mmCIF file of C-alpha atoms and ligand atoms in Angstrom:
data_model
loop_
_atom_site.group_PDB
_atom_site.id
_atom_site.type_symbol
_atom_site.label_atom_id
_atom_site.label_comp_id
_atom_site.label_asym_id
_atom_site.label_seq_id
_atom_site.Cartn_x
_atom_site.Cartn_y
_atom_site.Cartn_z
ATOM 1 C CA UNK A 1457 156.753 50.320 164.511
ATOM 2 C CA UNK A 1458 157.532 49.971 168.007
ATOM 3 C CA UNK A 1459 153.900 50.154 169.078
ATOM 4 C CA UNK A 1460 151.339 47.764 169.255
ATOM 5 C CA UNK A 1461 147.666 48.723 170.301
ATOM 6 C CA UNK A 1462 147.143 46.146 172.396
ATOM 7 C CA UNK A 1463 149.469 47.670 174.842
ATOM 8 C CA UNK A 1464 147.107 51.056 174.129
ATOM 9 C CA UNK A 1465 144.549 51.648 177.071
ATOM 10 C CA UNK A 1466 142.203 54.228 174.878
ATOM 11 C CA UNK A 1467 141.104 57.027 177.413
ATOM 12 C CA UNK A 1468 140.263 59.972 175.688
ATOM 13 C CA UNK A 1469 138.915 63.741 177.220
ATOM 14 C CA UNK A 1470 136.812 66.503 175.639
ATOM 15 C CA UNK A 1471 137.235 69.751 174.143
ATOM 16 C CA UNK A 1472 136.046 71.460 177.636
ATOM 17 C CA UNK A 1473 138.789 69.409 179.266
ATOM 18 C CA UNK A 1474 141.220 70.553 177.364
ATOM 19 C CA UNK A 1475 140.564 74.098 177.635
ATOM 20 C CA UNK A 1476 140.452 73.663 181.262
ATOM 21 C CA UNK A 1477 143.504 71.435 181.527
ATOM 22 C CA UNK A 1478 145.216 74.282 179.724
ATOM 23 C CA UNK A 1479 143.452 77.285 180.764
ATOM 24 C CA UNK A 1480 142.911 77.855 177.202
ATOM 25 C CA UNK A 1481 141.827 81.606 176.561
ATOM 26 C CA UNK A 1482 139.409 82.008 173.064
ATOM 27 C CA UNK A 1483 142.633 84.126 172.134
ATOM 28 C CA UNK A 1484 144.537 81.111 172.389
ATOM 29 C CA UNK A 1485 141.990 78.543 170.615
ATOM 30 C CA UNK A 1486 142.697 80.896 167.961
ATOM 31 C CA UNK A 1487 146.661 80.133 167.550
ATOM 32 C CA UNK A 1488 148.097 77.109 166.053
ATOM 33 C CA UNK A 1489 147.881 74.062 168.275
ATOM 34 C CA UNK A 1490 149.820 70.860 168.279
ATOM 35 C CA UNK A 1491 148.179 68.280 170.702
ATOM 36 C CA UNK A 1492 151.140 65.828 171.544
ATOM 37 C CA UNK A 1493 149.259 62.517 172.356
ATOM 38 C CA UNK A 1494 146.128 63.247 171.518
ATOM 39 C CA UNK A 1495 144.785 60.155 171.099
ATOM 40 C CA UNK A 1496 140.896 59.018 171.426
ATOM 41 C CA UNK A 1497 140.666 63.108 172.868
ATOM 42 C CA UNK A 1498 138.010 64.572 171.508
ATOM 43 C CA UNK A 1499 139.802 68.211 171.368
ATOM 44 C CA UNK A 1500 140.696 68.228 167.883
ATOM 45 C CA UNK A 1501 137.379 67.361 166.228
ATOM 46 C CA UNK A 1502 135.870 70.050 168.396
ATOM 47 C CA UNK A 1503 138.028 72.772 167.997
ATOM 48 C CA UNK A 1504 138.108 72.250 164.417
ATOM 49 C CA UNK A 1505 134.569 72.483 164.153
ATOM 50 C CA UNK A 1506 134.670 75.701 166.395
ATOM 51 C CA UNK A 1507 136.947 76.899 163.239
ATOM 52 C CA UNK A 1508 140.061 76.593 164.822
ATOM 53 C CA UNK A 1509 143.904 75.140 163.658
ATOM 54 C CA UNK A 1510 145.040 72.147 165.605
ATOM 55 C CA UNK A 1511 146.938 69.398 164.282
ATOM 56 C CA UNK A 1512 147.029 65.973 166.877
ATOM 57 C CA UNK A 1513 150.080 63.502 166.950
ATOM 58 C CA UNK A 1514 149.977 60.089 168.436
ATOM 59 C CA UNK A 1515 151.350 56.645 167.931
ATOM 60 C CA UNK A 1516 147.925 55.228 167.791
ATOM 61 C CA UNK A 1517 146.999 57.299 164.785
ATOM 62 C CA UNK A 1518 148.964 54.422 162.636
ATOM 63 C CA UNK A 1519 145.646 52.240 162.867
ATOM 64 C CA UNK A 1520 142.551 52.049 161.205
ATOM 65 C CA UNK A 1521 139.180 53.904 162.974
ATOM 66 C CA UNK A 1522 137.736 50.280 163.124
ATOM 67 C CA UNK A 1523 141.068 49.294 165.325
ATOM 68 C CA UNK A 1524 141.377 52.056 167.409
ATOM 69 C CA UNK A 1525 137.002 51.550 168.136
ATOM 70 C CA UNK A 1526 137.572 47.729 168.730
ATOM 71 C CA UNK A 1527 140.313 48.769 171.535
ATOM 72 C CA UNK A 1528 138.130 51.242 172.821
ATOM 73 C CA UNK A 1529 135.287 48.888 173.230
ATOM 74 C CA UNK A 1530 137.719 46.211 174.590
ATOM 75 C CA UNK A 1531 139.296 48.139 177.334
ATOM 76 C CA UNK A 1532 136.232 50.077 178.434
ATOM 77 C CA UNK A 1533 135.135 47.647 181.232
ATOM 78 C CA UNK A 1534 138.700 47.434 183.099
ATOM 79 C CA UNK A 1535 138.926 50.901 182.787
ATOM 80 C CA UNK A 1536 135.721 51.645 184.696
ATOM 81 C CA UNK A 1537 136.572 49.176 187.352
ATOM 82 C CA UNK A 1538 139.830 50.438 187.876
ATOM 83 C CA UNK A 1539 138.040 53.634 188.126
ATOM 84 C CA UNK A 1540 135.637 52.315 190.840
ATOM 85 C CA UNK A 1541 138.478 50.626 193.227
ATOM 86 C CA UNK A 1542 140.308 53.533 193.374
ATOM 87 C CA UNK A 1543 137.174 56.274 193.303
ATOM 88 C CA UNK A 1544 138.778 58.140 196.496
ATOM 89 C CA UNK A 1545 141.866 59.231 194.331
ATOM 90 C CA UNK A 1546 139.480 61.497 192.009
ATOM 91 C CA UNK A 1547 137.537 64.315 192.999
ATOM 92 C CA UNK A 1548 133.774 64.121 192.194
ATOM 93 C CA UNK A 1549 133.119 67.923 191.931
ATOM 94 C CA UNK A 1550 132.346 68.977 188.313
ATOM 95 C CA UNK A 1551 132.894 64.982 187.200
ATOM 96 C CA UNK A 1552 130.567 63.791 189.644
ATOM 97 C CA UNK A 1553 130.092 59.924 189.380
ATOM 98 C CA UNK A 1554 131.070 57.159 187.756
ATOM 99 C CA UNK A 1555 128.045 57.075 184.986
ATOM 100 C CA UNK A 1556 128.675 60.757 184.344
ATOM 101 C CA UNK A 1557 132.901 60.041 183.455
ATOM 102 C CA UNK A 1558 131.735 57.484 181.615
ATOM 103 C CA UNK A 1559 129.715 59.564 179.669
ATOM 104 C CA UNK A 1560 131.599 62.450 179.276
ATOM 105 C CA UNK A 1561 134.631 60.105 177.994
ATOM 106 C CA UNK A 1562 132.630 58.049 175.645
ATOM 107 C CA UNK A 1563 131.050 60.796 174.379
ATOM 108 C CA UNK A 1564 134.628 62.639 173.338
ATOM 109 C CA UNK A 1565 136.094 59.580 171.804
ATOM 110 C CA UNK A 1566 132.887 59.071 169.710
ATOM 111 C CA UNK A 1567 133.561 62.430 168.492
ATOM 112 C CA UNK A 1568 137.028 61.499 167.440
ATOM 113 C CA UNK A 1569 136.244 58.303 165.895
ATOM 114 C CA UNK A 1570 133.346 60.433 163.796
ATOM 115 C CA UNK A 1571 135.512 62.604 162.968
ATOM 116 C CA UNK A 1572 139.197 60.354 162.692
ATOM 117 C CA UNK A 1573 139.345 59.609 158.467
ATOM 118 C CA UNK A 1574 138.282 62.850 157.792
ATOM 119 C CA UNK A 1575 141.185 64.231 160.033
ATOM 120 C CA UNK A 1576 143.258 62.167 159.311
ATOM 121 C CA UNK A 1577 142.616 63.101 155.196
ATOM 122 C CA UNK A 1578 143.157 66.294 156.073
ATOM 123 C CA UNK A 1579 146.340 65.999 158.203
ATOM 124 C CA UNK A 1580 144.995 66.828 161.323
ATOM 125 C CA UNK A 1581 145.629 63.127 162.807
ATOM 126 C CA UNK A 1582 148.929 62.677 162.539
ATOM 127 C CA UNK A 1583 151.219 59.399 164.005
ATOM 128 C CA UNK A 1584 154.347 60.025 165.365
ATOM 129 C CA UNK A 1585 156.083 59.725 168.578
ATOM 130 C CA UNK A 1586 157.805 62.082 170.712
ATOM 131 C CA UNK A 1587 160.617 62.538 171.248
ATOM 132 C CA UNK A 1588 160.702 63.249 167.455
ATOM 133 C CA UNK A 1589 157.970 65.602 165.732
ATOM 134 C CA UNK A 1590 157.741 66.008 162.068
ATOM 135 C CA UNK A 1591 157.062 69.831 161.783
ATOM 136 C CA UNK A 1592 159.656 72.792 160.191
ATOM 137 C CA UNK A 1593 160.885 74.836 163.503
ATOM 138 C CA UNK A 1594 158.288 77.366 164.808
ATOM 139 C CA UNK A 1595 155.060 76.077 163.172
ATOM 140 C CA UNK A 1596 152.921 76.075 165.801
ATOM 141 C CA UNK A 1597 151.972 78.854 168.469
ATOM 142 C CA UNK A 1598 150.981 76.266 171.536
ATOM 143 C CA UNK A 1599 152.131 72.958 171.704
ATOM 144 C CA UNK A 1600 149.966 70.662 174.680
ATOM 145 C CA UNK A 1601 150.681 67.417 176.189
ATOM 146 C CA UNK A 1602 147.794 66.036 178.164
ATOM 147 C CA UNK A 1603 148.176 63.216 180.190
ATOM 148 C CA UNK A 1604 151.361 61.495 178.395
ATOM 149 C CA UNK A 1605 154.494 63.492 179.307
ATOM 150 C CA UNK A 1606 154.965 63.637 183.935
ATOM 151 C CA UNK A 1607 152.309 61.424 183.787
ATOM 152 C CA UNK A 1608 153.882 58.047 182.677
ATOM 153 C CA UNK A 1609 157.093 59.266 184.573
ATOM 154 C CA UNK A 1610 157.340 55.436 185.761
ATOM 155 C CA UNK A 1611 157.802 54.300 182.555
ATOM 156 C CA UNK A 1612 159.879 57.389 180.677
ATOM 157 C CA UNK A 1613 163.295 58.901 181.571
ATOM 158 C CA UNK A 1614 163.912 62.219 182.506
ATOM 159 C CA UNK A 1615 165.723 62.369 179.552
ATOM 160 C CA UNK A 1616 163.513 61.391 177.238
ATOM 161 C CA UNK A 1617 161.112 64.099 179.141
ATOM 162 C CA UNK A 1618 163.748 67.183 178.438
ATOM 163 C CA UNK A 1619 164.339 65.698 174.564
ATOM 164 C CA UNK A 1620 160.599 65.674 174.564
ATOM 165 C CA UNK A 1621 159.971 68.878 175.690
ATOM 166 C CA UNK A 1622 162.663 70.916 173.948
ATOM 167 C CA UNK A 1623 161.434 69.360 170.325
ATOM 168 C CA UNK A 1624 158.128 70.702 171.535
ATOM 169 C CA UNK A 1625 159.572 73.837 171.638
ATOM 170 C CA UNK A 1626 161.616 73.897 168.807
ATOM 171 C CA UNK A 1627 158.222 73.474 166.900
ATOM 172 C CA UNK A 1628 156.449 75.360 169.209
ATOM 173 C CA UNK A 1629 156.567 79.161 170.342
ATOM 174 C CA UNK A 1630 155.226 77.779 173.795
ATOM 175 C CA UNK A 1631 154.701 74.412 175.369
ATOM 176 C CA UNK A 1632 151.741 73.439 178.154
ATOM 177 C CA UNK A 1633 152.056 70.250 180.018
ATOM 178 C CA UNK A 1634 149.249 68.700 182.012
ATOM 179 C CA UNK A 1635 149.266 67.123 184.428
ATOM 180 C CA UNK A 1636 152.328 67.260 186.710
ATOM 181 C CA UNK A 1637 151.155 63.890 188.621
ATOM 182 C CA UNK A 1638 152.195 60.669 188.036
ATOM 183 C CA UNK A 1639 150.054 57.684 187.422
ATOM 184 C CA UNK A 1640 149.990 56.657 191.269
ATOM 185 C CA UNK A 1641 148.714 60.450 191.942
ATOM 186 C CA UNK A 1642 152.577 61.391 193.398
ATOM 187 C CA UNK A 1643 154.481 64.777 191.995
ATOM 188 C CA UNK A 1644 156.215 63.484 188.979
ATOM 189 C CA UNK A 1645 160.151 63.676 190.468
ATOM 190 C CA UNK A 1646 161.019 65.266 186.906
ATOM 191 C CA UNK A 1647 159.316 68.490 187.174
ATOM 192 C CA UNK A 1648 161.932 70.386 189.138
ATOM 193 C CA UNK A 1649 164.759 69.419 187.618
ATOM 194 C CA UNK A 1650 163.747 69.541 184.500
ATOM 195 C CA UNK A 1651 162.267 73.140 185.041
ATOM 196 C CA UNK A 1652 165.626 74.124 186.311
ATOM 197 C CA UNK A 1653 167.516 72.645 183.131
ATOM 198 C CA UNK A 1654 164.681 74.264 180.751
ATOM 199 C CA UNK A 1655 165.407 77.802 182.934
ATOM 200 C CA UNK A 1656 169.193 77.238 182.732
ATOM 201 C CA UNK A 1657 168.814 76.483 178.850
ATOM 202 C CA UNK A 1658 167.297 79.907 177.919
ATOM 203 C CA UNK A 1659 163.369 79.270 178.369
ATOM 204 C CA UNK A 1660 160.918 80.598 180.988
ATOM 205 C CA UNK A 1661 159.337 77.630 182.537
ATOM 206 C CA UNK A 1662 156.669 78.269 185.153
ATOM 207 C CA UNK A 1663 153.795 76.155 187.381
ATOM 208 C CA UNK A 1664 150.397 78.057 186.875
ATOM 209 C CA UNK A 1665 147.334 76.793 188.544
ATOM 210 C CA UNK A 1666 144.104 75.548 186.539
ATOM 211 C CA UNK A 1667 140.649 75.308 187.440
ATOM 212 C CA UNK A 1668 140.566 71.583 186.432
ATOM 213 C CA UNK A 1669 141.225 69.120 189.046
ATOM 214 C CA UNK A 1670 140.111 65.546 188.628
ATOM 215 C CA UNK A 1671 143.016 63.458 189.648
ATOM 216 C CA UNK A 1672 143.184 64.491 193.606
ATOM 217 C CA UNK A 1673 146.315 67.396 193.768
ATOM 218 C CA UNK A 1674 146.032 67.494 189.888
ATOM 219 C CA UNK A 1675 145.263 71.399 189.834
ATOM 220 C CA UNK A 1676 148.417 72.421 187.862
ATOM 221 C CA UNK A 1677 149.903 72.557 184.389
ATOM 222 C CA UNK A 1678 153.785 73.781 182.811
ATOM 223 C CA UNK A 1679 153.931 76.306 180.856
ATOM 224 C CA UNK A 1680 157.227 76.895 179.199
ATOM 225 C CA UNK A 1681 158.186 80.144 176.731
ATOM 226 C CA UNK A 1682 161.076 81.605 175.001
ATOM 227 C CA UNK A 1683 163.125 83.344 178.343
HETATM 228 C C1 SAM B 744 146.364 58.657 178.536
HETATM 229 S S1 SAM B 744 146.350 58.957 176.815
HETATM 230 C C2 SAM B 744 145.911 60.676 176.793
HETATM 231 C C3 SAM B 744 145.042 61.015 175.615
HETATM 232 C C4 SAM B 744 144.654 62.509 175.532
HETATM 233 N N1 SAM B 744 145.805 63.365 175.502
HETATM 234 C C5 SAM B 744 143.768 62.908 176.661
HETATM 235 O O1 SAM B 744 144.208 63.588 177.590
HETATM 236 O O2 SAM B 744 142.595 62.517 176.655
HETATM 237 C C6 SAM B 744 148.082 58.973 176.400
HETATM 238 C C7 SAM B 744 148.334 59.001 174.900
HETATM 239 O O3 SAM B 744 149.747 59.098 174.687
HETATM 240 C C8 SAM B 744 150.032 58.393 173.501
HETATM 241 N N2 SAM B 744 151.487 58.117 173.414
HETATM 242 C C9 SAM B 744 152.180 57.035 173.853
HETATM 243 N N3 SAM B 744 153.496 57.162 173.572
HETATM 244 C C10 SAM B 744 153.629 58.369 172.940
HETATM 245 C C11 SAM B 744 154.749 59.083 172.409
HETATM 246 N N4 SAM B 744 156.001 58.602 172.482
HETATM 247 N N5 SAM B 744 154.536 60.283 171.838
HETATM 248 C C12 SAM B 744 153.278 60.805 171.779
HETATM 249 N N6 SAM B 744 152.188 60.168 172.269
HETATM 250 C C13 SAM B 744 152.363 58.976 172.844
HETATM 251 C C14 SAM B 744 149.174 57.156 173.616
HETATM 252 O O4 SAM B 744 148.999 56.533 172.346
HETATM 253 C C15 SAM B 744 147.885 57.730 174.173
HETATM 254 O O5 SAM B 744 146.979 58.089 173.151
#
């Protein structure tokens, strides 16, 4: 496996997030979600609970819940202080210190780890790795990627972005990306061109404006449908 979890920084965001992230209608929570990346998010546990379908993928899901809550525990402290040196690139509106992120995001991840084996028995936690997604074509209604795909632009190609997104959509009757920054809080120098390629290919792909903004200028998610 090409993935070790040491290299993992565990950073995972809750259900309420998510449905802001994706502008996520109650219509919608009703349709068949793949979360691409999922990771420590607490999304899946809740939304299954709320009686919903959602399946999560992620490399990390290869390890054990006593692994992935050792890493967890082990990066927590750099992440906060990375958080506090570079405060002024977040906005502290509905997040609105440091105490309350950290509780919000420890209290999603303990949500996934309480709920990880039984997912995971039930084949809602699944590991895998985009660019590759082991589903049958159409077998989801809304596939998401939250803060993997634009986001780590530095260290993925734009061609491993458009492989990405097109097997999202070959499983997926739609695909919603968020968000369109990268990791220094710049446009991710993908979007356009790969929004022209995805137009040019046959699909609708459009910018639509959320009511989520945490990351400064990170206010704005893809959405991409059959043309
Ligand atoms: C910053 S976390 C985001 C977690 C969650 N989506 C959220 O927003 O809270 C990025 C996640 O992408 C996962 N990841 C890394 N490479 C991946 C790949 N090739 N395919 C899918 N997920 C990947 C990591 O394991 C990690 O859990």
């Amino acid at each position: 496996m090409g993935f070790y979890l040491d290299k993992v920084v565990p950073w995972g965001r809750s259900f309420e997030e998510y449905v802001a992230m994706f502008n996520l209608s109650d219509q919608d929570l009703k349709c068949r979600i793949l979360g691409c990346g999922d990771g420590p998010a607490g999304f899946n546990a809740e939304l299954t609970q709320r009686g919903g379908k959602v399946i999560s993928i992620d490399p990390i899901y290869h390890f054990s819940v006593n692994q992935i809550r050792q890493r967890i525990n082990d990066t927590y402290d750099k992440i906060m202080e990375q958080m506090r040196n570079n405060k002024s690139a977040y906005r502290w509106t509905s997040i609105t210190s440091l105490d309350e992120l950290s509780s919000i995001r420890m209290s999603a991840m303990e949500t996934f780890i309480a709920d990880y084996e039984t997912g995971k028995a039930e084949a809602r936690y699944i590991e895998g790795e985009l660019p590759y997604l082991p589903f049958d074509n159409n077998s989801f209604d809304i596939a998401l990627s939250s803060h993997f795909l634009f986001l780590y632009s530095s260290h993925f190609s734009e061609e491993f972005h458009v492989q990405a997104l097109l097997e999202m959509l070959r499983i997926s009757r739609e695909v919603r990306v968020f968000p369109l920054l990268c990791l220094d809080g710049k446009p991710s120098p993908y979007v356009r061109e790969i929004m022209a390629r995805l137009n040019e290919g046959g699909f609708q792909a459009e910018i639509s404006s959320v009511s989520y903004e945490f990351q400064r200028g990170a206010n704005k998610m893809l959405r991409v449908m059959p043309g």
